Each structure stands twice: as structure tokens, then as C-alpha cells.
Coordinates of N, CA and C in Angstrom, one line a residue:
M1 N -4.9 -0.4 -7.2 CA -3.6 -0.9 -7.6 C -3.1 -0.3 -8.9
A2 N -3.2 1.0 -8.9 CA -2.8 1.7 -10.1 C -1.2 1.9 -10.1
V3 N -0.7 2.3 -9.0 CA 0.7 2.5 -8.9 C 1.4 1.7 -7.8
P4 N 2.4 1.0 -8.2 CA 3.1 0.1 -7.2 C 3.7 0.8 -6.0
K5 N 4.2 2.0 -6.3 CA 4.9 2.9 -5.3 C 3.8 3.4 -4.3
F6 N 2.6 3.6 -4.8 CA 1.5 4.1 -4.0 C 1.2 3.1 -2.9
K7 N 1.0 1.9 -3.2 CA 0.6 0.8 -2.3 C 1.7 0.6 -1.3
M8 N 2.9 0.7 -1.8 CA 4.1 0.5 -0.9 C 4.2 1.6 0.2
S9 N 3.9 2.8 -0.2 CA 4.0 3.9 0.8 C 2.8 3.8 1.7
R10 N 1.7 3.3 1.2 CA 0.5 3.2 2.1 C 0.7 2.0 3.0
A11 N 1.3 0.9 2.5 CA 1.5 -0.3 3.3 C 2.3 0.0 4.6
R12 N 3.2 1.0 4.5 CA 3.9 1.4 5.7 C 3.0 1.9 6.8
T13 N 2.0 2.6 6.5 CA 1.1 3.1 7.5 C 0.0 2.1 7.8
H14 N -0.8 1.6 6.8 CA -1.8 0.6 7.1 C -1.5 -0.6 6.2
S15 N -0.6 -1.4 6.6 CA -0.3 -2.6 5.8 C -1.5 -3.6 5.8
R16 N -2.3 -3.5 6.9 CA -3.5 -4.3 7.0 C -4.5 -4.0 5.8
R17 N -4.7 -2.7 5.6 CA -5.7 -2.3 4.6 C -5.0 -2.5 3.2
S18 N -3.7 -2.2 3.1 CA -3.0 -2.3 1.8 C -2.3 -3.6 1.7
Q19 N -3.0 -4.7 2.2 CA -2.3 -6.0 2.1 C -2.1 -6.4 0.7
W20 N -3.0 -5.9 -0.2 CA -2.9 -6.3 -1.6 C -1.7 -5.5 -2.2

């Protein structure tokens, strides 16, 4: 959870893994 934009972009692909 270093960058908010990173988790957002990742959530698009694996929202399950990047639920946080």
C-alpha cells in the first residue's frame, strides 16, 4: 500500500487480491 494509484490499477485486474 505504498501508492494509491498502484493498487487502483492492480484492482482492475485482480480486485480480489488487491481488495485492500
